[in-house]
PDB file of C-alpha atoms in Angstrom:
ATOM      1  CA  ARG V   1      44.326 145.879  80.228  1.00 95.00           C
ATOM      2  CA  VAL V   2      47.886 145.801  78.969  1.00 97.00           C
ATOM      3  CA  TYR V   3      48.569 147.919  75.875  1.00 98.00           C
ATOM      4  CA  ILE V   4      51.535 147.400  73.549  1.00 98.00           C
ATOM      5  CA  HIS V   5      51.963 149.943  70.746  1.00 97.00           C
ATOM      6  CA  GLY V   6      53.266 149.482  67.232  1.00 95.00           C
ATOM      7  CA  ALA V   7      56.703 150.286  65.834  1.00 90.00           C
ATOM      8  CA  THR V   8      57.818 153.932  65.958  1.00 86.00           C
ATOM      9  CA  ALA V   9      54.748 154.799  68.061  1.00 93.00           C
ATOM     10  CA  SER V  10      54.026 155.131  71.774  1.00 94.00           C
ATOM     11  CA  SER V  11      51.284 154.287  74.232  1.00 94.00           C
ATOM     12  CA  ARG V  12      49.580 157.541  73.130  1.00 96.00           C
ATOM     13  CA  SER V  13      48.481 155.564  70.048  1.00 97.00           C
ATOM     14  CA  PHE V  14      45.734 154.090  72.218  1.00 98.00           C
ATOM     15  CA  ALA V  15      44.416 157.472  73.473  1.00 97.00           C
ATOM     16  CA  TYR V  16      41.047 157.133  71.721  1.00 97.00           C
ATOM     17  CA  ILE V  17      40.506 153.495  72.700  1.00 97.00           C
ATOM     18  CA  GLN V  18      41.503 154.127  76.317  1.00 97.00           C
ATOM     19  CA  SER V  19      39.281 157.219  76.537  1.00 96.00           C
ATOM     20  CA  GLU V  20      36.264 155.154  75.449  1.00 97.00           C
ATOM     21  CA  LEU V  21      36.814 152.323  77.938  1.00 96.00           C
ATOM     22  CA  THR V  22      36.365 152.445  81.698  1.00 88.00           C
ATOM     23  CA  ASP V  23      39.520 150.566  82.625  1.00 87.00           C
ATOM     24  CA  LYS V  24      40.919 151.543  85.985  1.00 85.00           C
ATOM     25  CA  ASN V  25      44.204 149.670  85.833  1.00 88.00           C
ATOM     26  CA  ILE V  26      45.925 150.397  82.545  1.00 95.00           C
ATOM     27  CA  ILE V  27      49.417 149.111  81.899  1.00 96.00           C
ATOM     28  CA  ASN V  28      51.216 150.606  78.912  1.00 97.00           C
ATOM     29  CA  LEU V  29      54.200 148.527  77.864  1.00 97.00           C
ATOM     30  CA  ASP V  30      56.308 151.012  75.951  1.00 95.00           C
ATOM     31  CA  TYR V  31      59.469 149.671  74.379  1.00 95.00           C
ATOM     32  CA  ASP V  32      62.651 151.117  72.976  1.00 92.00           C
ATOM     33  CA  ARG V  33      62.918 150.625  69.226  1.00 88.00           C
ATOM     34  CA  ASP V  34      66.699 150.995  69.499  1.00 90.00           C
ATOM     35  CA  LEU V  35      67.011 147.937  71.757  1.00 94.00           C
ATOM     36  CA  PRO V  36      66.906 144.373  70.458  1.00 95.00           C
ATOM     37  CA  ALA V  37      63.452 142.817  70.822  1.00 96.00           C
ATOM     38  CA  HIS V  38      64.646 140.266  73.381  1.00 96.00           C
ATOM     39  CA  GLN V  39      65.770 143.078  75.710  1.00 97.00           C
ATOM     40  CA  ASN V  40      62.397 144.806  75.361  1.00 97.00           C
ATOM     41  CA  LEU V  41      60.694 141.493  76.144  1.00 97.00           C
ATOM     42  CA  GLU V  42      62.780 141.108  79.294  1.00 97.00           C
ATOM     43  CA  LYS V  43      61.646 144.544  80.464  1.00 97.00           C
ATOM     44  CA  MET V  44      58.007 143.698  79.687  1.00 97.00           C
ATOM     45  CA  VAL V  45      58.255 140.450  81.638  1.00 97.00           C
ATOM     46  CA  GLY V  46      59.783 142.378  84.550  1.00 97.00           C
ATOM     47  CA  THR V  47      56.907 144.877  84.539  1.00 97.00           C
ATOM     48  CA  LEU V  48      54.200 142.217  84.277  1.00 97.00           C
ATOM     49  CA  SER V  49      55.844 140.079  86.982  1.00 96.00           C
ATOM     50  CA  LYS V  50      54.788 142.751  89.472  1.00 95.00           C
ATOM     51  CA  VAL V  51      51.097 142.404  88.521  1.00 92.00           C
ATOM     52  CA  ASN V  52      48.896 140.067  90.546  1.00 89.00           C
ATOM     53  CA  ASP V  53      45.609 140.682  88.715  1.00 91.00           C
ATOM     54  CA  GLU V  54      44.410 139.121  85.478  1.00 93.00           C
ATOM     55  CA  PHE V  55      45.059 141.119  82.352  1.00 92.00           C
ATOM     56  CA  TYR V  56      43.997 141.342  78.727  1.00 96.00           C
ATOM     57  CA  PHE V  57      46.457 142.425  76.028  1.00 98.00           C
ATOM     58  CA  VAL V  58      45.535 145.049  73.425  1.00 98.00           C
ATOM     59  CA  CYS V  59      48.240 145.530  70.835  1.00 98.00           C
ATOM     60  CA  HIS V  60      48.815 147.288  67.576  1.00 98.00           C
ATOM     61  CA  SER V  61      51.074 146.073  64.769  1.00 96.00           C
ATOM     62  CA  LEU V  62      54.478 145.076  66.186  1.00 95.00           C
ATOM     63  CA  GLY V  63      52.939 145.129  69.665  1.00 97.00           C
ATOM     64  CA  GLY V  64      51.154 141.913  68.703  1.00 97.00           C
ATOM     65  CA  GLY V  65      54.525 140.343  67.967  1.00 96.00           C
ATOM     66  CA  TYR V  66      55.586 141.100  71.530  1.00 97.00           C
ATOM     67  CA  ALA V  67      52.247 139.842  72.818  1.00 97.00           C
ATOM     68  CA  ALA V  68      52.828 136.460  71.165  1.00 97.00           C
ATOM     69  CA  TYR V  69      55.582 135.809  73.687  1.00 97.00           C
ATOM     70  CA  LEU V  70      53.830 137.077  76.828  1.00 96.00           C
ATOM     71  CA  PRO V  71      50.619 135.036  77.336  1.00 91.00           C
ATOM     72  CA  ASN V  72      52.525 131.780  77.708  1.00 86.00           C
ATOM     73  CA  GLU V  73      54.826 133.426  80.257  1.00 89.00           C
ATOM     74  CA  PHE V  74      51.769 134.647  82.199  1.00 94.00           C
ATOM     75  CA  HIS V  75      49.262 131.977  81.192  1.00 90.00           C
ATOM     76  CA  LYS V  76      47.380 131.941  84.516  1.00 91.00           C
ATOM     77  CA  LEU V  77      46.902 135.727  84.456  1.00 94.00           C
ATOM     78  CA  THR V  78      46.158 136.258  80.748  1.00 96.00           C
ATOM     79  CA  ARG V  79      42.445 136.422  79.842  1.00 96.00           C
ATOM     80  CA  GLY V  80      43.085 137.034  76.158  1.00 97.00           C
ATOM     81  CA  VAL V  81      44.580 139.187  73.424  1.00 98.00           C
ATOM     82  CA  CYS V  82      43.193 141.604  70.850  1.00 98.00           C
ATOM     83  CA  SER V  83      45.695 142.526  68.166  1.00 98.00           C
ATOM     84  CA  LEU V  84      45.231 145.193  65.531  1.00 98.00           C
ATOM     85  CA  SER V  85      47.041 144.817  62.187  1.00 97.00           C
ATOM     86  CA  THR V  86      49.809 142.590  63.552  1.00 97.00           C
ATOM     87  CA  PRO V  87      52.304 141.329  60.943  1.00 96.00           C
ATOM     88  CA  PHE V  88      52.738 137.775  62.216  1.00 97.00           C
ATOM     89  CA  ILE V  89      55.186 136.824  59.476  1.00 94.00           C
ATOM     90  CA  GLY V  90      57.067 140.105  59.613  1.00 91.00           C
ATOM     91  CA  SER V  91      57.221 143.131  57.393  1.00 84.00           C
ATOM     92  CA  ASP V  92      58.384 143.213  53.793  1.00 77.00           C
ATOM     93  CA  ILE V  93      58.931 146.962  54.152  1.00 77.00           C
ATOM     94  CA  ALA V  94      61.377 146.259  56.987  1.00 77.00           C
ATOM     95  CA  LEU V  95      63.199 143.750  54.795  1.00 74.00           C
ATOM     96  CA  TRP V  96      63.804 146.393  52.137  1.00 76.00           C
ATOM     97  CA  THR V  97      64.554 149.263  54.502  1.00 79.00           C
ATOM     98  CA  ASN V  98      66.922 147.064  56.489  1.00 74.00           C
ATOM     99  CA  MET V  99      69.058 146.910  53.344  1.00 78.00           C
ATOM    100  CA  LEU V 100      69.157 150.715  53.234  1.00 82.00           C
ATOM    101  CA  ILE V 101      69.651 151.249  56.969  1.00 81.00           C
ATOM    102  CA  PRO V 102      71.281 148.005  58.157  1.00 78.00           C
ATOM    103  CA  HIS V 103      72.073 149.160  61.701  1.00 82.00           C
ATOM    104  CA  TYR V 104      68.531 150.209  62.658  1.00 83.00           C
ATOM    105  CA  GLN V 105      67.478 147.680  65.293  1.00 87.00           C
ATOM    106  CA  LEU V 106      63.752 147.983  64.687  1.00 85.00           C
ATOM    107  CA  PHE V 107      64.065 146.949  61.039  1.00 83.00           C
ATOM    108  CA  GLN V 108      66.309 144.041  62.018  1.00 86.00           C
ATOM    109  CA  ASP V 109      63.705 142.770  64.485  1.00 91.00           C
ATOM    110  CA  ILE V 110      60.674 142.856  62.191  1.00 89.00           C
ATOM    111  CA  THR V 111      62.051 141.344  59.017  1.00 88.00           C
ATOM    112  CA  PRO V 112      60.398 138.017  58.145  1.00 89.00           C
ATOM    113  CA  THR V 113      63.657 136.170  58.854  1.00 90.00           C
ATOM    114  CA  SER V 114      64.512 137.777  62.202  1.00 92.00           C
ATOM    115  CA  LYS V 115      64.850 135.657  65.350  1.00 95.00           C
ATOM    116  CA  PHE V 116      62.061 137.680  66.945  1.00 96.00           C
ATOM    117  CA  ILE V 117      59.512 137.076  64.168  1.00 95.00           C
ATOM    118  CA  SER V 118      60.469 133.475  63.428  1.00 95.00           C
ATOM    119  CA  GLY V 119      60.439 132.705  67.169  1.00 95.00           C
ATOM    120  CA  SER V 120      56.943 134.154  67.563  1.00 95.00           C
ATOM    121  CA  ARG V 121      55.684 131.950  64.718  1.00 94.00           C
ATOM    122  CA  ARG V 122      56.749 128.851  66.649  1.00 94.00           C
ATOM    123  CA  ILE V 123      54.699 129.838  69.700  1.00 95.00           C
ATOM    124  CA  SER V 124      51.376 128.085  70.042  1.00 94.00           C
ATOM    125  CA  ILE V 125      48.630 130.512  71.034  1.00 95.00           C
ATOM    126  CA  GLU V 126      46.792 129.014  73.988  1.00 93.00           C
ATOM    127  CA  VAL V 127      44.619 131.931  75.094  1.00 96.00           C
ATOM    128  CA  PRO V 128      41.632 133.507  73.318  1.00 97.00           C
ATOM    129  CA  TRP V 129      43.130 135.803  70.662  1.00 98.00           C
ATOM    130  CA  THR V 130      41.325 138.018  68.162  1.00 98.00           C
ATOM    131  CA  GLN V 131      43.125 139.817  65.350  1.00 98.00           C
ATOM    132  CA  PHE V 132      41.464 142.753  63.579  1.00 98.00           C
ATOM    133  CA  VAL V 133      42.648 142.532  59.966  1.00 98.00           C
ATOM    134  CA  THR V 134      42.781 145.947  58.316  1.00 97.00           C
ATOM    135  CA  GLU V 135      41.616 145.827  54.711  1.00 95.00           C
ATOM    136  CA  SER V 136      41.756 149.449  53.543  1.00 92.00           C
ATOM    137  CA  GLY V 137      44.674 151.471  52.330  1.00 89.00           C
ATOM    138  CA  GLY V 138      47.363 149.907  50.276  1.00 83.00           C
ATOM    139  CA  VAL V 139      50.525 150.997  48.603  1.00 84.00           C
ATOM    140  CA  PRO V 140      51.762 149.748  45.230  1.00 79.00           C
ATOM    141  CA  TRP V 141      55.322 148.932  46.349  1.00 76.00           C
ATOM    142  CA  LEU V 142      54.052 146.200  48.678  1.00 77.00           C
ATOM    143  CA  LEU V 143      53.174 143.167  46.623  1.00 75.00           C
ATOM    144  CA  GLY V 144      49.664 141.932  47.211  1.00 82.00           C
ATOM    145  CA  LYS V 145      46.850 143.296  49.328  1.00 90.00           C
ATOM    146  CA  ASN V 146      48.029 145.524  52.194  1.00 88.00           C
ATOM    147  CA  ASP V 147      46.827 148.204  54.597  1.00 91.00           C
ATOM    148  CA  GLY V 148      49.536 150.696  53.679  1.00 87.00           C
ATOM    149  CA  ILE V 149      52.103 149.161  56.041  1.00 88.00           C
ATOM    150  CA  VAL V 150      51.438 145.443  56.568  1.00 92.00           C
ATOM    151  CA  THR V 151      50.463 142.828  54.022  1.00 92.00           C
ATOM    152  CA  TYR V 152      47.162 141.020  54.340  1.00 95.00           C
ATOM    153  CA  ASP V 153      48.975 137.671  54.140  1.00 94.00           C
ATOM    154  CA  SER V 154      51.098 138.578  57.170  1.00 95.00           C
ATOM    155  CA  MET V 155      48.030 139.599  59.202  1.00 97.00           C
ATOM    156  CA  VAL V 156      46.111 136.377  58.461  1.00 97.00           C
ATOM    157  CA  SER V 157      48.990 133.901  58.587  1.00 97.00           C
ATOM    158  CA  ARG V 158      48.103 132.303  61.941  1.00 97.00           C
ATOM    159  CA  ASP V 159      45.454 129.603  62.128  1.00 95.00           C
ATOM    160  CA  ASP V 160      45.250 129.549  65.937  1.00 96.00           C
ATOM    161  CA  ILE V 161      43.530 132.931  66.385  1.00 97.00           C
ATOM    162  CA  ASP V 162      40.174 134.462  65.414  1.00 98.00           C
ATOM    163  CA  LEU V 163      40.220 136.975  62.563  1.00 98.00           C
ATOM    164  CA  ILE V 164      37.884 139.934  62.114  1.00 98.00           C
ATOM    165  CA  PRO V 165      38.206 141.894  58.858  1.00 97.00           C
ATOM    166  CA  ILE V 166      37.674 145.641  59.141  1.00 97.00           C
ATOM    167  CA  GLU V 167      37.613 148.437  56.565  1.00 96.00           C
ATOM    168  CA  ARG V 168      40.358 150.560  58.109  1.00 96.00           C
ATOM    169  CA  ASN V 169      43.972 151.223  57.248  1.00 96.00           C
ATOM    170  CA  HIS V 170      46.955 150.445  59.442  1.00 95.00           C
ATOM    171  CA  TYR V 171      46.646 153.539  61.636  1.00 96.00           C
ATOM    172  CA  GLY V 172      42.908 154.194  61.274  1.00 96.00           C
ATOM    173  CA  ILE V 173      42.232 150.997  63.233  1.00 97.00           C
ATOM    174  CA  LEU V 174      43.285 152.873  66.378  1.00 98.00           C
ATOM    175  CA  GLN V 175      40.243 155.160  65.936  1.00 97.00           C
ATOM    176  CA  SER V 176      37.716 152.397  65.369  1.00 97.00           C
ATOM    177  CA  ARG V 177      34.411 152.350  67.237  1.00 97.00           C
ATOM    178  CA  ARG V 178      34.071 148.690  66.284  1.00 97.00           C
ATOM    179  CA  VAL V 179      37.306 147.857  68.134  1.00 98.00           C
ATOM    180  CA  VAL V 180      36.117 149.792  71.192  1.00 98.00           C
ATOM    181  CA  ASP V 181      32.788 147.926  71.169  1.00 98.00           C
ATOM    182  CA  PHE V 182      34.620 144.614  70.906  1.00 98.00           C
ATOM    183  CA  LEU V 183      36.888 145.496  73.833  1.00 98.00           C
ATOM    184  CA  LYS V 184      33.937 146.566  75.983  1.00 96.00           C
ATOM    185  CA  HIS V 185      32.732 142.959  75.834  1.00 94.00           C
ATOM    186  CA  THR V 186      36.048 141.298  76.730  1.00 91.00           C
TER     187      THR V 186
END
C-alpha cells in the first residue's frame, strides 16, 4: 500500500492503521508542506516510478488531493484508492488563513481556487475509489456541516467515487476499526 498523509502531518498518522494490517511493502509518500504541490507531486511520481508491483493508495485529507493525480499516472499499477476526509474542493479554512499568512505554501495549495485543487477536480477517477466521509466534530466558524477541519460538501463533491459516511471527526478517522476492516478486504 501507498500512504499519503494529510496537511501538517506525517506518515506516523497511519501508525494505528498500519499496525493492524499485514502489509509487507509499505510506501509512505511524505511531502514537504513548504514546497509547491507540483514539486511534491514530481517527487511522488519519482518514488512510485521505481515500484514494479501493484499498489493501493490510502490517504488522509490533503493526501487524497495528491492521490487524485497519481492513479492516472500509474493506471496499470493502481488497484484502487481509499481516502479519509479528503477536501476535494479545497479548504475554506485555508482560504481564510491564506489571507492572514499569505506566504505559507500549504495554505496557497489547498484553497478552493488553487491550481492544485482546481486541477484535481478536472481529473476523471478511473480506478475504484472509496472516500470515508467524516460526520462528527464541527466548528461554528466553518459554514455548514463539517468534521472540525473539512466541510461535508467538500468531502462529498465528487460523483465518480464511492462514499461511506462514518461517525468520526477529521483526525479520529485515523483510529477507526471500520477503516481497518475495509482495508483488510481491498
